[in-house]
Each structure stands twice: as C-alpha cells, then as structure tokens.
Coordinates of C-alpha atoms and ligand atoms in Angstrom, one line a residue:
M351 CA 0.0 0.1 0.0
K352 CA 1.4 3.3 -1.0
R353 CA -1.4 5.5 -2.1
I354 CA -4.7 4.7 -0.3
L355 CA -8.4 5.7 -0.8
V356 CA -10.7 5.0 2.1
T357 CA -14.5 4.9 1.6
G358 CA -16.9 5.6 4.4
S359 CA -14.3 7.4 6.4
N360 CA -16.6 9.0 8.9
G361 CA -18.0 5.5 10.0
Q362 CA -16.8 3.6 13.1
I363 CA -13.9 2.0 11.5
G364 CA -13.0 4.7 9.1
C365 CA -12.6 7.7 11.7
E366 CA -10.0 5.5 13.4
L367 CA -8.3 3.8 10.4
V368 CA -7.7 7.0 8.5
P369 CA -5.5 8.6 11.2
Y370 CA -3.9 5.3 11.8
L371 CA -3.0 4.7 8.1
R372 CA -1.9 8.3 7.8
K373 CA 0.7 7.8 10.6
I374 CA 2.0 4.6 8.9
Y375 CA 2.0 5.9 5.2
G376 CA 2.2 9.6 5.5
A377 CA -0.9 11.9 5.6
D378 CA -0.7 13.0 2.0
N379 CA -0.8 9.2 0.8
V380 CA -4.2 8.6 2.5
L381 CA -7.3 10.0 0.8
A382 CA -10.3 9.9 3.2
T383 CA -13.8 10.1 1.4
A384 CA -17.2 10.1 2.8
R385 CA -20.8 11.3 1.7
S386 CA -20.4 14.3 4.1
K387 CA -17.6 16.4 5.5
K388 CA -17.5 16.5 9.3
P389 CA -14.9 18.7 11.1
G390 CA -12.0 16.6 12.8
P391 CA -9.0 14.5 11.9
V392 CA -10.4 12.7 9.0
S393 CA -11.3 15.8 6.8
E394 CA -8.5 17.9 8.4
G395 CA -5.6 15.6 8.9
G396 CA -4.9 14.9 5.1
P397 CA -6.7 14.9 1.9
F398 CA -10.4 14.6 1.9
E399 CA -12.9 14.3 -1.0
L400 CA -16.8 13.9 -1.0
L401 CA -17.7 10.4 -2.4
E402 CA -21.0 8.5 -2.6
V403 CA -19.8 5.1 -3.2
R404 CA -22.3 4.2 -5.9
D405 CA -21.0 7.2 -8.0
G406 CA -18.4 5.1 -10.2
K407 CA -17.5 8.2 -12.2
T408 CA -16.4 10.4 -9.3
F409 CA -14.8 7.3 -7.8
S410 CA -12.7 6.6 -10.9
K411 CA -11.8 10.3 -11.2
L412 CA -10.5 10.3 -7.7
M413 CA -8.4 7.2 -8.1
S414 CA -6.8 9.0 -11.2
D415 CA -6.3 12.3 -9.6
Y416 CA -4.7 10.8 -6.6
K417 CA -2.9 8.0 -8.3
I418 CA -4.5 5.5 -5.9
D419 CA -3.0 2.0 -5.6
T420 CA -5.2 0.5 -2.8
V421 CA -8.8 1.0 -2.0
I422 CA -10.0 0.2 1.6
H423 CA -13.8 0.2 1.1
L424 CA -15.5 0.6 4.4
A425 CA -18.8 2.4 3.5
G426 CA -21.8 0.5 4.3
I427 CA -24.9 0.2 6.7
L428 CA -24.9 -2.1 9.7
S429 CA -27.2 -5.0 10.3
A430 CA -30.1 -3.6 12.3
R431 CA -30.5 -0.5 10.5
G432 CA -30.3 -2.6 7.2
E433 CA -33.4 -4.6 8.4
N434 CA -35.4 -1.2 8.4
N435 CA -34.6 -0.5 4.7
P436 CA -33.4 -3.8 3.0
Q437 CA -33.4 -2.1 -0.5
E438 CA -31.3 0.8 0.5
S439 CA -29.0 -1.6 2.6
W440 CA -28.6 -3.9 -0.5
D441 CA -28.0 -0.9 -2.9
I442 CA -25.3 0.5 -0.7
N443 CA -23.6 -2.6 0.8
A444 CA -23.6 -4.9 -2.5
G445 CA -24.0 -2.1 -5.2
G446 CA -21.4 0.1 -3.4
C447 CA -18.9 -3.0 -3.3
F448 CA -19.4 -3.7 -6.9
T449 CA -18.8 -0.1 -7.9
A450 CA -15.6 0.0 -5.8
L451 CA -14.4 -3.2 -7.3
E452 CA -14.9 -2.1 -10.8
C453 CA -12.8 1.3 -10.0
A454 CA -10.1 -0.9 -8.5
R455 CA -10.0 -3.2 -11.5
E456 CA -9.8 -0.2 -13.8
H457 CA -7.0 1.2 -12.1
G458 CA -5.3 -2.1 -11.0
A459 CA -5.6 -1.3 -7.3
A460 CA -5.4 -3.7 -4.4
F461 CA -8.8 -3.8 -2.5
F462 CA -9.8 -4.3 1.1
F463 CA -13.4 -5.6 1.9
P464 CA -14.8 -5.8 5.5
S465 CA -17.0 -8.7 5.7
S466 CA -18.7 -9.7 9.1
I467 CA -19.7 -12.4 11.3
A468 CA -23.1 -11.6 9.8
A469 CA -22.0 -13.5 6.7
F470 CA -23.1 -16.7 8.6
G471 CA -26.7 -17.6 9.4
P472 CA -28.3 -20.1 11.8
S473 CA -27.5 -23.1 9.7
A474 CA -23.7 -22.5 10.2
P475 CA -22.1 -24.4 13.2
A476 CA -22.5 -21.8 16.1
D477 CA -19.5 -22.7 18.1
N478 CA -16.0 -22.4 16.7
T479 CA -17.6 -21.5 13.4
P480 CA -15.1 -23.0 10.6
Q481 CA -13.2 -20.5 8.2
V482 CA -15.0 -22.5 5.4
T483 CA -18.5 -23.7 6.1
I484 CA -22.2 -23.1 5.0
Q485 CA -23.2 -19.5 4.7
R486 CA -27.0 -19.0 4.5
P487 CA -27.3 -15.6 6.4
T488 CA -31.0 -14.4 7.2
T489 CA -30.1 -10.6 7.2
I490 CA -30.0 -8.4 4.3
Y491 CA -26.7 -7.1 5.6
G492 CA -25.3 -10.7 5.9
I493 CA -26.6 -11.4 2.4
A494 CA -24.7 -8.4 1.0
K495 CA -21.5 -9.4 3.0
V496 CA -21.6 -13.0 1.4
T497 CA -22.1 -11.2 -2.0
G498 CA -19.1 -9.1 -1.3
E499 CA -16.9 -11.9 -0.4
L500 CA -17.9 -13.7 -3.5
L501 CA -17.4 -10.7 -5.7
C502 CA -13.9 -10.2 -4.3
D503 CA -13.1 -14.1 -5.0
Y504 CA -14.4 -13.3 -8.7
Y505 CA -12.3 -10.2 -9.2
H506 CA -9.3 -11.9 -7.9
L507 CA -9.9 -15.1 -10.1
K508 CA -11.0 -13.4 -13.2
F509 CA -9.0 -10.2 -13.2
G510 CA -6.1 -11.1 -11.0
L511 CA -7.1 -8.2 -8.7
D512 CA -5.3 -8.2 -5.3
T513 CA -8.5 -8.5 -3.2
R514 CA -8.2 -9.2 0.6
G515 CA -10.8 -9.1 3.4
L516 CA -11.7 -9.8 7.2
R517 CA -14.9 -11.1 8.7
F518 CA -15.2 -8.5 11.5
P519 CA -16.9 -9.3 14.8
G520 CA -18.5 -6.5 16.7
L521 CA -16.0 -3.7 17.0
I522 CA -15.5 -1.8 20.2
S523 CA -14.0 1.7 20.3
Y524 CA -14.0 4.9 22.3
E525 CA -13.6 7.3 19.4
A526 CA -16.9 7.0 17.5
P527 CA -20.0 5.1 18.5
P528 CA -21.4 2.6 16.0
G529 CA -24.8 3.3 14.5
G530 CA -27.5 0.7 13.6
G531 CA -25.5 -2.5 14.5
T532 CA -26.5 -5.5 16.6
T533 CA -23.4 -5.7 18.6
D534 CA -23.6 -1.9 19.5
Y535 CA -24.8 -2.9 23.0
A536 CA -21.1 -3.7 23.9
V537 CA -20.1 -0.1 23.2
H538 CA -23.1 1.6 24.8
I539 CA -22.6 -0.4 28.0
Y540 CA -19.2 1.4 28.7
Y541 CA -20.7 4.9 28.1
E542 CA -23.6 4.1 30.5
A543 CA -21.4 2.4 33.1
L544 CA -19.7 5.8 33.4
S545 CA -22.6 8.1 33.1
K546 CA -25.4 6.2 34.9
G547 CA -23.7 3.3 36.7
K548 CA -26.1 0.8 35.1
Y549 CA -27.1 -0.4 31.7
T550 CA -30.3 -2.0 30.2
S551 CA -29.3 -4.4 27.6
Y552 CA -31.4 -5.0 24.4
I553 CA -29.6 -8.2 24.0
A554 CA -30.5 -11.3 26.2
P555 CA -28.2 -12.8 28.8
G556 CA -26.7 -16.0 27.4
T557 CA -26.1 -14.5 23.9
Y558 CA -22.6 -15.0 23.0
M559 CA -21.0 -13.1 20.0
D560 CA -17.5 -12.4 18.7
M561 CA -16.0 -9.1 19.6
M562 CA -12.9 -7.2 19.1
Y563 CA -11.2 -4.1 20.4
M564 CA -10.5 -1.5 17.7
P565 CA -6.7 -1.2 18.1
D566 CA -6.7 -4.9 17.1
A567 CA -9.0 -4.4 14.2
L568 CA -6.8 -1.5 12.8
E569 CA -3.6 -3.6 13.1
A570 CA -5.4 -6.6 11.4
V571 CA -6.3 -4.5 8.4
V572 CA -2.6 -3.4 7.8
Q573 CA -1.2 -6.9 8.7
L574 CA -3.6 -8.5 6.2
M575 CA -3.0 -6.0 3.3
E576 CA 0.9 -6.3 3.9
A577 CA 1.1 -10.0 4.1
D578 CA 2.9 -12.1 1.7
P579 CA 0.2 -13.0 -1.1
K580 CA 1.7 -16.4 -1.5
R581 CA 0.4 -17.3 1.9
L582 CA -3.2 -16.2 1.4
E583 CA -5.3 -19.3 0.6
N584 CA -8.5 -17.7 2.0
R585 CA -7.6 -14.2 0.9
N586 CA -11.1 -12.6 0.9
A587 CA -12.8 -13.3 4.2
Y588 CA -10.7 -14.3 7.1
N589 CA -12.7 -15.1 10.4
I590 CA -11.2 -12.9 13.1
S591 CA -12.1 -12.3 16.7
G592 CA -10.6 -11.1 19.8
M593 CA -13.0 -12.5 22.3
S594 CA -16.5 -14.0 22.5
F595 CA -18.8 -13.0 25.4
A596 CA -22.5 -12.5 26.5
P597 CA -23.9 -9.4 28.1
E598 CA -23.4 -10.8 31.7
D599 CA -19.8 -11.2 30.9
I600 CA -19.1 -7.8 29.8
A601 CA -21.1 -6.6 32.9
A602 CA -19.0 -8.7 35.3
S603 CA -15.8 -7.2 33.6
I604 CA -17.0 -3.7 34.2
K605 CA -18.1 -4.6 37.9
K606 CA -14.5 -5.5 38.6
L607 CA -13.7 -1.8 38.2
I608 CA -16.9 -0.1 39.0
P609 CA -18.4 -2.5 41.8
S610 CA -21.7 -0.7 41.9
F611 CA -22.3 -1.2 38.3
E612 CA -25.7 -3.1 37.3
I613 CA -27.2 -4.6 34.2
D614 CA -30.7 -5.4 33.6
Y615 CA -32.5 -6.3 30.4
D616 CA -35.3 -5.2 28.1
V617 CA -34.8 -7.4 25.1
D618 CA -35.3 -5.9 21.5
P619 CA -36.8 -9.0 19.6
D620 CA -35.5 -7.7 16.3
R621 CA -31.8 -7.4 17.3
Q622 CA -32.0 -10.4 19.4
A623 CA -33.2 -12.4 16.4
I624 CA -30.3 -11.1 14.4
A625 CA -27.8 -12.2 17.4
D626 CA -29.3 -15.6 17.4
S627 CA -28.6 -16.0 13.8
W628 CA -24.9 -15.3 14.3
P629 CA -22.1 -17.4 15.4
N630 CA -21.2 -17.7 19.2
S631 CA -17.6 -17.9 18.4
L632 CA -15.2 -18.2 15.4
D633 CA -12.4 -20.4 14.4
C634 CA -9.7 -18.0 13.6
S635 CA -6.9 -20.5 12.9
A636 CA -6.8 -19.7 9.1
A637 CA -6.0 -16.0 9.9
V638 CA -3.3 -17.0 12.5
E639 CA -1.7 -19.6 9.8
E640 CA -1.8 -17.5 6.9
W641 CA -0.7 -14.0 8.1
D642 CA 0.0 -14.2 11.9
F643 CA -3.2 -12.6 13.3
S644 CA -2.6 -12.1 17.0
P645 CA -5.0 -9.9 18.8
R646 CA -3.6 -8.2 22.0
Y647 CA -6.9 -7.4 24.0
D648 CA -9.1 -9.8 25.8
L649 CA -12.3 -8.8 27.7
D650 CA -10.7 -7.4 31.0
S651 CA -7.7 -5.6 29.3
M652 CA -10.3 -4.0 26.8
T653 CA -12.8 -3.0 29.6
K654 CA -9.8 -1.3 31.6
D655 CA -8.7 0.6 28.6
M656 CA -12.2 1.6 27.5
L657 CA -13.1 2.9 30.9
E658 CA -9.8 4.8 31.2
K659 CA -10.2 6.5 27.8
L660 CA -13.9 7.4 28.2
K661 CA -13.3 8.8 31.6
S662 CA -10.2 10.9 30.4
R663 CA -12.5 12.3 27.6
T664 CA -15.4 13.2 29.9
Q665 CA -13.0 14.9 32.2
E666 CA -11.4 16.7 29.2
C667 CA -14.9 17.9 28.0
A668 CA -15.8 19.1 31.6
R669 CA -12.8 21.4 31.7
Ligands
LIG425 N1 -21.1 -5.0 14.2 C1 -21.9 -5.3 13.0 C2 -23.4 -5.2 13.3 O1 -23.7 -5.4 14.5 C3 -21.6 -6.7 12.6 O2 -20.7 -6.7 11.5 O3 -24.1 -4.8 12.4

C-alpha cells in the first residue's frame, strides 16, 4: 500500500483507520472519502473528498487524480439499520462494493473488503464456526456481505485483482460510537457504566457473539494488506475475533472496576433475532496460519482501557 483511498471514512472503523494509516503511510498518501464532510482529523488531517460510493464516475476520477494503488472500502450500513430498509442496505452494501471493485479493476488497485460475522446464518455451526462452512445468512446485511466476499473472489480469479478481506466481529471503540448495529450494546454499556452506573441491555443474557477492540482491528487490516500474497489461501474473508462474550460477561468485567455497576434487560426481539442467527464464536486459525493474526486485547484488558479512555475524555470535556 502506497497511495490509499478509504471509503466510508466517517464511520466507526474509518474515523480511526484513516488517522492510523496516515501515521504509517504519510498523511498525504491517504485520501479519506465520505458522503459528508465533518470537522475533525479525517477531513483535516490529510486529503479529503466527498464521495458517494455508488457514483463510479467520481470514484474513478479520484483514483486517477490521487494515483491510488489501494482501495479500503468501508462504506456500508450495519445490520439492524439494514433490516429497516433492506432495499437501501442492498444498494449501498452490495452495489457500493461492486462499484468500488470495478474502479479498483480499472486502475489495477489492491482492494480491502470488510465482511462480518453476519456472513453466517443459523445453519452454520455456531461454536468455533469454521473458516469454510455453510453460509446462509438471514439478514440483508449478511446477504450483501456474502455477496461482497464472492465478488472479491471473482475479481481475484477473473481479473487477478489483489483483493483481501476480514470477517469482522462486533467492534468496540471509544472514538466513535457505531450506529445501527446488533453488537452496539457492547459499546453503549461502557458509556452508560460511566454516566449512569447501570445499563439496560437489548440483547438477552446468554447470547454469545464475537467481539474485538478497535486497536486490534486496525492492526489486522494493515497486517493482512501487507501480508505475503503467496500465503493467502482464504484471501477474501478471514474469520477474526478478539473474544466471545455474552452481556453478563461484559457486565462482570465492568463490575471489577466499578463495583456498583448493574445490568438489567429489556430485550429487543428484532436485534435479538439477528444475534441468535450469528455464530457464538469463530475459528480464527486460518488468519493465524496465513498472516500471523494475533489480537492483543481480551475482555478485561479492553474494559480497563475503554473505561480509562472514556473517563479521561469526559474529564477533558468538563474542563
Ligand atoms: N457489528 C456489526 C453489526 O452489529 C456486525 O458486523 O451490524
């Protein structure tokens, strides 16, 4: 990667990945794009352009203007929001991916695609879900993610494009809250632990899902994109995860640092149904074998860091 274009730069991953990439590759070599411009490091810390991912003409022009050799395609709509408008979700998630791949093909650029645990459905083995197994997701988000994985395979096979991808679990970060996802509870719980000392979970106790702390996710993207291509057997959709937990586990982890913290439950049947259709835990051995995936954070070390970072941010705001 030398000259990188990132789509969806204002999103949960983008707003942290853009500054991270700029530190490694140089600010001028990372073009952030998004549908709207917001003040902050993404639009002010290096080049920024407005881009709607389905607009192939503007996309292609930006690739020429900035001599892009790598596209990190993050723009998308998360699972729960997608169920409220399946047509829009398909259009942006699958249509946007197709447009982005076409632009990458036209310019011979490498391509990163963020797939998800949502690419599995209730018929896949739920525990230690294998790298290669049945994929029959029941959300429109998951259907678009499987489509993206297959399109990336196709562009690699047919056109020799250097496509690579990760199946992200729920991502937890203190920089930007996610919007419209099913795993979002595991982010909100930290904010409310500090502001209210309690949290009402919309996900039921006993519901296990894979999760990962954002610093590990950022490192994984760069590690995969810089990996030796000869080692990449499963190049377009590696299972990755930092930990698997249920709401009561994250609550217990918070309680170790905030003993008065309490959790209760008001289950949202729609998001619960999505969570129930996803794996409990992923088998990540292909990522370990093929590009040395090694996440650093477990639940307790993530909780400690999240609470410290959020607390110092609240103190800064209060000053
Ligand atoms: N975190 C995502 C969601 O909940 C899953 O990829 O939609």
